Amino acid sequence: MDSLPTIRASYRRLSPLYDVLEGAIFHSGRKDAVALANKRANQRILDVGVGTGLALPLYRKDAWVVGIDASPEMLKRAKARVERKRLENVGGLIEMDAMRMAFADRSFDAVVAMHVASVVPDPMKLIAEMKRVCVPGGDILVVNHFASSGGVMRLIEKSARPFAEVIGFRPDVRLMHLADGARLQIVQVRRVNLGGYWRLIHFRNTAPADAAHRNA
Ligand SMILES: C[S@@+](CC[C@H](N)C(=O)[O-])C[C@H]1O[C@@H](n2cnc3c(N)ncnc32)[C@H](O)[C@@H]1O
């Protein structure tokens, strides 16, 4: 995807249809990711690129959950969901660029980003920011489509790359680039969603924050 204004424009158009198009088909991956974020009691959890808030009802009630998103229209729908479902554990839904978060270092115990890494202009900055705002030892959970390592799928993904704008996500984000670049420990990688074509990555925030990635 391209710049933030382009992303905002895409999600302004997509927001009324988002739950129908991307709700049920990605639900199992969201459930699996949030289940890992929910492991410990009384946590501060950040949902990055919260969208229309489809995952918000899944967080445990003793958590304090904050969602951020670049799109006001997506956030409006998330806010309506919070009110409709009386989600008292949701402490804030804030318009914010995930690549330049306004939070202090170590503000959250767990940080989750579902279907966001292939949408932001720079996935490395996204991961670096997730790491910065997460406490050492905290959980970082990413659900995304990642580039296949070879075969026909790799060819399809490569040829789809120029059309990222049209298909709404970049099909060639490389998992190991993210993990290595951010110097995060991978706890587990699990295939999720339709046909296992998406992956849930559970990182542990082990390494100290990397100054080079801070709001670079
Ligand atoms: C595919 S949707 C995923 C929404 C939600 N996580 C879900 O699983 O349904 C991607 C979301 O990321 C948001 N987004 C894209 N770039 C962003 C950025 N730089 N900062 C914050 N949010 C961003 C979009 O506005 C959109 O709501």
mmCIF file of C-alpha atoms and ligand atoms in Angstrom:
data_model
loop_
_atom_site.group_PDB
_atom_site.id
_atom_site.type_symbol
_atom_site.label_atom_id
_atom_site.label_comp_id
_atom_site.label_asym_id
_atom_site.label_seq_id
_atom_site.Cartn_x
_atom_site.Cartn_y
_atom_site.Cartn_z
ATOM 1 C CA MET A 1 0.000 0.000 0.000
ATOM 2 C CA ASP A 2 0.960 3.603 -0.349
ATOM 3 C CA SER A 3 0.925 6.663 1.871
ATOM 4 C CA LEU A 4 -1.315 7.272 4.865
ATOM 5 C CA PRO A 5 -3.746 9.536 2.926
ATOM 6 C CA THR A 6 -4.164 6.744 0.352
ATOM 7 C CA ILE A 7 -4.833 4.202 3.091
ATOM 8 C CA ARG A 8 -7.346 6.531 4.744
ATOM 9 C CA ALA A 9 -9.132 7.026 1.424
ATOM 10 C CA SER A 10 -9.264 3.238 0.819
ATOM 11 C CA TYR A 11 -10.700 2.493 4.238
ATOM 12 C CA ARG A 12 -13.151 5.398 4.009
ATOM 13 C CA ARG A 13 -14.620 3.622 0.996
ATOM 14 C CA LEU A 14 -14.272 0.123 2.446
ATOM 15 C CA SER A 15 -15.591 0.811 5.961
ATOM 16 C CA PRO A 16 -19.326 0.250 5.292
ATOM 17 C CA LEU A 17 -18.569 -3.151 3.713
ATOM 18 C CA TYR A 18 -15.646 -4.229 5.865
ATOM 19 C CA ASP A 19 -17.488 -6.475 8.322
ATOM 20 C CA VAL A 20 -19.254 -8.325 5.527
ATOM 21 C CA LEU A 21 -16.149 -8.745 3.370
ATOM 22 C CA GLU A 22 -13.524 -9.443 6.032
ATOM 23 C CA GLY A 23 -15.483 -10.307 9.169
ATOM 24 C CA ALA A 24 -16.380 -13.984 9.256
ATOM 25 C CA ILE A 25 -13.626 -15.210 6.939
ATOM 26 C CA PHE A 26 -10.873 -13.921 9.244
ATOM 27 C CA HIS A 27 -12.639 -14.612 12.518
ATOM 28 C CA SER A 28 -10.774 -17.774 13.459
ATOM 29 C CA GLY A 29 -7.382 -16.046 13.133
ATOM 30 C CA ARG A 30 -8.561 -13.138 15.285
ATOM 31 C CA LYS A 31 -9.840 -15.573 17.909
ATOM 32 C CA ASP A 32 -6.526 -17.451 18.014
ATOM 33 C CA ALA A 33 -4.470 -14.254 18.299
ATOM 34 C CA VAL A 34 -6.633 -12.739 21.029
ATOM 35 C CA ALA A 35 -6.595 -16.045 22.943
ATOM 36 C CA LEU A 36 -2.799 -15.699 23.182
ATOM 37 C CA ALA A 37 -3.078 -12.032 24.210
ATOM 38 C CA ASN A 38 -5.603 -13.093 26.851
ATOM 39 C CA LYS A 39 -3.265 -15.576 28.548
ATOM 40 C CA ARG A 40 -2.458 -13.311 31.489
ATOM 41 C CA ALA A 41 -4.859 -11.406 33.758
ATOM 42 C CA ASN A 42 -5.152 -7.628 34.127
ATOM 43 C CA GLN A 43 -3.064 -6.689 31.116
ATOM 44 C CA ARG A 44 -2.863 -3.469 29.127
ATOM 45 C CA ILE A 45 -3.433 -4.602 25.531
ATOM 46 C CA LEU A 46 -2.975 -2.526 22.388
ATOM 47 C CA ASP A 47 -4.861 -3.495 19.222
ATOM 48 C CA VAL A 48 -3.002 -1.824 16.359
ATOM 49 C CA GLY A 49 -5.088 -1.128 13.242
ATOM 50 C CA VAL A 50 -8.188 -2.048 15.220
ATOM 51 C CA GLY A 51 -10.416 -1.334 12.207
ATOM 52 C CA THR A 52 -14.133 -1.698 12.949
ATOM 53 C CA GLY A 53 -13.279 -3.434 16.222
ATOM 54 C CA LEU A 54 -14.250 -6.954 15.182
ATOM 55 C CA ALA A 55 -11.807 -8.410 17.738
ATOM 56 C CA LEU A 56 -12.763 -6.132 20.622
ATOM 57 C CA PRO A 57 -15.487 -8.403 22.102
ATOM 58 C CA LEU A 58 -12.916 -11.227 22.311
ATOM 59 C CA TYR A 59 -10.597 -9.581 24.864
ATOM 60 C CA ARG A 60 -10.961 -10.722 28.441
ATOM 61 C CA LYS A 61 -12.953 -8.488 30.714
ATOM 62 C CA ASP A 62 -10.137 -7.773 33.151
ATOM 63 C CA ALA A 63 -7.925 -6.398 30.375
ATOM 64 C CA TRP A 64 -7.635 -2.694 29.601
ATOM 65 C CA VAL A 65 -7.763 -2.493 25.820
ATOM 66 C CA VAL A 66 -6.788 0.424 23.588
ATOM 67 C CA GLY A 67 -7.284 0.399 19.816
ATOM 68 C CA ILE A 68 -5.631 2.687 17.304
ATOM 69 C CA ASP A 69 -6.316 3.172 13.626
ATOM 70 C CA ALA A 70 -5.498 5.641 10.876
ATOM 71 C CA SER A 71 -9.041 5.700 9.515
ATOM 72 C CA PRO A 72 -11.677 7.817 11.294
ATOM 73 C CA GLU A 73 -14.455 5.927 9.491
ATOM 74 C CA MET A 74 -13.208 2.529 10.694
ATOM 75 C CA LEU A 75 -12.826 3.901 14.236
ATOM 76 C CA LYS A 76 -16.359 5.289 14.184
ATOM 77 C CA ARG A 77 -17.630 1.770 13.582
ATOM 78 C CA ALA A 78 -15.407 0.381 16.321
ATOM 79 C CA LYS A 79 -16.793 2.980 18.751
ATOM 80 C CA ALA A 80 -20.365 2.053 17.805
ATOM 81 C CA ARG A 81 -19.531 -1.622 18.483
ATOM 82 C CA VAL A 82 -18.090 -0.775 21.906
ATOM 83 C CA GLU A 83 -21.263 1.090 22.838
ATOM 84 C CA ARG A 84 -23.592 -1.514 21.366
ATOM 85 C CA LYS A 85 -21.859 -4.378 23.164
ATOM 86 C CA ARG A 86 -21.066 -2.355 26.307
ATOM 87 C CA LEU A 87 -17.396 -3.274 26.202
ATOM 88 C CA GLU A 88 -16.265 -1.623 29.410
ATOM 89 C CA ASN A 89 -12.762 -3.024 29.104
ATOM 90 C CA VAL A 90 -12.081 -0.871 26.035
ATOM 91 C CA GLY A 91 -10.304 2.166 27.435
ATOM 92 C CA GLY A 92 -9.793 4.103 24.227
ATOM 93 C CA LEU A 93 -10.095 4.105 20.445
ATOM 94 C CA ILE A 94 -7.689 6.629 19.041
ATOM 95 C CA GLU A 95 -6.825 7.909 15.577
ATOM 96 C CA MET A 96 -3.075 7.357 15.314
ATOM 97 C CA ASP A 97 -0.437 6.281 12.814
ATOM 98 C CA ALA A 98 0.833 2.842 13.842
ATOM 99 C CA MET A 99 4.261 3.716 12.486
ATOM 100 C CA ARG A 100 4.537 6.774 14.751
ATOM 101 C CA MET A 101 2.663 5.969 17.903
ATOM 102 C CA ALA A 102 2.155 8.669 20.514
ATOM 103 C CA PHE A 103 2.522 6.190 23.420
ATOM 104 C CA ALA A 104 5.495 6.146 25.764
ATOM 105 C CA ASP A 105 7.911 3.201 25.644
ATOM 106 C CA ARG A 106 6.677 0.066 27.475
ATOM 107 C CA SER A 107 3.055 1.240 27.751
ATOM 108 C CA PHE A 108 1.445 -2.155 27.025
ATOM 109 C CA ASP A 109 1.812 -5.758 28.191
ATOM 110 C CA ALA A 110 0.632 -7.201 24.883
ATOM 111 C CA VAL A 111 0.456 -5.648 21.423
ATOM 112 C CA VAL A 112 -1.641 -7.155 18.635
ATOM 113 C CA ALA A 113 -1.803 -6.320 14.916
ATOM 114 C CA MET A 114 -4.166 -8.307 12.734
ATOM 115 C CA HIS A 115 -4.138 -7.859 8.955
ATOM 116 C CA VAL A 116 -2.187 -4.623 9.240
ATOM 117 C CA ALA A 117 1.453 -5.469 8.358
ATOM 118 C CA SER A 118 0.663 -5.810 4.665
ATOM 119 C CA VAL A 119 -1.381 -2.616 4.610
ATOM 120 C CA VAL A 120 1.001 -0.089 6.200
ATOM 121 C CA PRO A 121 3.616 1.570 3.978
ATOM 122 C CA ASP A 122 6.514 0.231 6.076
ATOM 123 C CA PRO A 123 5.968 -3.044 8.003
ATOM 124 C CA MET A 124 9.402 -2.720 9.649
ATOM 125 C CA LYS A 125 8.442 0.559 11.263
ATOM 126 C CA LEU A 126 5.178 -0.984 12.408
ATOM 127 C CA ILE A 127 6.954 -3.862 14.152
ATOM 128 C CA ALA A 128 9.582 -1.550 15.644
ATOM 129 C CA GLU A 129 6.848 0.622 17.126
ATOM 130 C CA MET A 130 4.933 -2.394 18.445
ATOM 131 C CA LYS A 131 8.127 -3.502 20.129
ATOM 132 C CA ARG A 132 8.872 -0.055 21.560
ATOM 133 C CA VAL A 133 5.473 0.330 23.237
ATOM 134 C CA CYS A 134 5.493 -3.256 24.581
ATOM 135 C CA VAL A 135 7.074 -4.116 27.932
ATOM 136 C CA PRO A 136 10.151 -6.370 27.869
ATOM 137 C CA GLY A 137 8.918 -9.947 28.026
ATOM 138 C CA GLY A 138 5.526 -8.903 26.660
ATOM 139 C CA ASP A 139 3.645 -10.635 23.859
ATOM 140 C CA ILE A 140 3.548 -9.270 20.324
ATOM 141 C CA LEU A 141 1.004 -10.968 18.089
ATOM 142 C CA VAL A 142 0.772 -10.514 14.360
ATOM 143 C CA VAL A 143 -1.785 -12.070 12.028
ATOM 144 C CA ASN A 144 -0.942 -11.541 8.407
ATOM 145 C CA HIS A 145 -0.444 -13.026 5.029
ATOM 146 C CA PHE A 146 3.287 -13.554 4.467
ATOM 147 C CA ALA A 147 5.172 -14.249 1.268
ATOM 148 C CA SER A 148 5.388 -17.922 0.393
ATOM 149 C CA SER A 149 8.886 -19.367 0.268
ATOM 150 C CA GLY A 150 8.591 -20.724 -3.227
ATOM 151 C CA GLY A 151 6.461 -22.488 -5.800
ATOM 152 C CA VAL A 152 3.451 -21.223 -7.668
ATOM 153 C CA MET A 153 2.173 -19.117 -4.774
ATOM 154 C CA ARG A 154 5.443 -17.175 -4.678
ATOM 155 C CA LEU A 155 5.139 -16.436 -8.388
ATOM 156 C CA ILE A 156 1.536 -15.297 -7.982
ATOM 157 C CA GLU A 157 2.483 -13.067 -5.055
ATOM 158 C CA LYS A 158 5.362 -11.506 -6.976
ATOM 159 C CA SER A 159 3.201 -10.793 -9.969
ATOM 160 C CA ALA A 160 0.477 -9.313 -7.728
ATOM 161 C CA ARG A 161 2.917 -6.890 -6.078
ATOM 162 C CA PRO A 162 2.369 -4.036 -8.599
ATOM 163 C CA PHE A 163 -1.373 -4.268 -7.881
ATOM 164 C CA ALA A 164 -1.079 -3.872 -4.091
ATOM 165 C CA GLU A 165 -3.101 -0.671 -4.283
ATOM 166 C CA VAL A 166 -5.970 -2.407 -6.028
ATOM 167 C CA ILE A 167 -6.088 -5.612 -3.973
ATOM 168 C CA GLY A 168 -5.736 -3.625 -0.738
ATOM 169 C CA PHE A 169 -2.631 -5.306 0.675
ATOM 170 C CA ARG A 170 0.986 -6.064 -0.175
ATOM 171 C CA PRO A 171 1.239 -9.809 -0.865
ATOM 172 C CA ASP A 172 5.009 -10.139 -0.392
ATOM 173 C CA VAL A 173 5.780 -9.139 3.227
ATOM 174 C CA ARG A 174 8.500 -11.494 4.436
ATOM 175 C CA LEU A 175 8.100 -12.927 7.902
ATOM 176 C CA MET A 176 11.792 -13.408 8.650
ATOM 177 C CA HIS A 177 12.568 -9.823 7.609
ATOM 178 C CA LEU A 178 10.161 -8.601 10.254
ATOM 179 C CA ALA A 179 11.470 -10.899 12.973
ATOM 180 C CA ASP A 180 15.151 -10.326 12.199
ATOM 181 C CA GLY A 181 14.791 -6.578 11.649
ATOM 182 C CA ALA A 182 13.065 -6.072 14.987
ATOM 183 C CA ARG A 183 15.245 -8.652 16.737
ATOM 184 C CA LEU A 184 12.246 -10.373 18.255
ATOM 185 C CA GLN A 185 12.089 -13.937 19.473
ATOM 186 C CA ILE A 186 9.514 -16.057 17.650
ATOM 187 C CA VAL A 187 7.600 -18.163 20.192
ATOM 188 C CA GLN A 188 5.400 -19.850 17.609
ATOM 189 C CA VAL A 189 4.060 -19.574 14.093
ATOM 190 C CA ARG A 190 0.635 -21.011 13.379
ATOM 191 C CA ARG A 191 -1.331 -21.203 10.158
ATOM 192 C CA VAL A 192 -4.761 -19.592 10.484
ATOM 193 C CA ASN A 193 -7.837 -18.575 8.490
ATOM 194 C CA LEU A 194 -8.886 -19.847 5.111
ATOM 195 C CA GLY A 195 -6.763 -22.800 4.034
ATOM 196 C CA GLY A 196 -4.048 -21.770 6.476
ATOM 197 C CA TYR A 197 -2.829 -19.182 4.001
ATOM 198 C CA TRP A 198 -2.498 -16.560 6.785
ATOM 199 C CA ARG A 199 -0.168 -16.889 9.739
ATOM 200 C CA LEU A 200 -0.351 -16.011 13.386
ATOM 201 C CA ILE A 201 3.086 -15.114 14.732
ATOM 202 C CA HIS A 202 3.648 -14.993 18.456
ATOM 203 C CA PHE A 203 6.740 -12.910 19.239
ATOM 204 C CA ARG A 204 8.194 -12.323 22.683
ATOM 205 C CA ASN A 205 9.655 -8.905 23.287
ATOM 206 C CA THR A 206 13.046 -10.085 24.457
ATOM 207 C CA ALA A 207 15.568 -7.705 22.904
ATOM 208 C CA PRO A 208 16.014 -4.100 24.053
ATOM 209 C CA ALA A 209 14.303 -1.438 21.924
ATOM 210 C CA ASP A 210 16.302 -0.651 18.826
ATOM 211 C CA ALA A 211 16.961 3.078 18.658
ATOM 212 C CA ALA A 212 17.528 2.887 14.902
ATOM 213 C CA HIS A 213 13.864 2.053 14.364
ATOM 214 C CA ARG A 214 12.409 4.653 16.677
ATOM 215 C CA ASN A 215 10.196 6.897 14.621
ATOM 216 C CA ALA A 216 12.883 6.854 11.957
HETATM 217 C C1 LIG B 1 -7.365 -4.995 6.936
HETATM 218 S S1 LIG B 1 -7.834 -3.861 8.186
HETATM 219 C C2 LIG B 1 -7.681 -4.844 9.663
HETATM 220 C C3 LIG B 1 -8.622 -4.393 10.755
HETATM 221 C C4 LIG B 1 -8.665 -5.294 11.982
HETATM 222 N N1 LIG B 1 -7.359 -5.450 12.587
HETATM 223 C C5 LIG B 1 -9.243 -6.633 11.623
HETATM 224 O O1 LIG B 1 -8.582 -7.661 11.832
HETATM 225 O O2 LIG B 1 -10.374 -6.658 11.145
HETATM 226 C C6 LIG B 1 -6.389 -2.834 8.289
HETATM 227 C C7 LIG B 1 -6.607 -1.640 9.218
HETATM 228 O O3 LIG B 1 -5.336 -1.015 9.426
HETATM 229 C C8 LIG B 1 -5.531 0.381 9.425
HETATM 230 N N2 LIG B 1 -4.254 1.025 9.102
HETATM 231 C C9 LIG B 1 -3.570 0.983 7.933
HETATM 232 N N3 LIG B 1 -2.439 1.684 8.021
HETATM 233 C C10 LIG B 1 -2.386 2.179 9.279
HETATM 234 C C11 LIG B 1 -1.461 2.987 9.978
HETATM 235 N N4 LIG B 1 -0.338 3.415 9.418
HETATM 236 N N5 LIG B 1 -1.727 3.311 11.252
HETATM 237 C C12 LIG B 1 -2.858 2.876 11.851
HETATM 238 N N6 LIG B 1 -3.786 2.106 11.238
HETATM 239 C C13 LIG B 1 -3.550 1.766 9.967
HETATM 240 C C14 LIG B 1 -6.618 0.605 8.379
HETATM 241 O O4 LIG B 1 -7.245 1.854 8.531
HETATM 242 C C15 LIG B 1 -7.538 -0.577 8.661
HETATM 243 O O5 LIG B 1 -8.528 -0.255 9.602
#
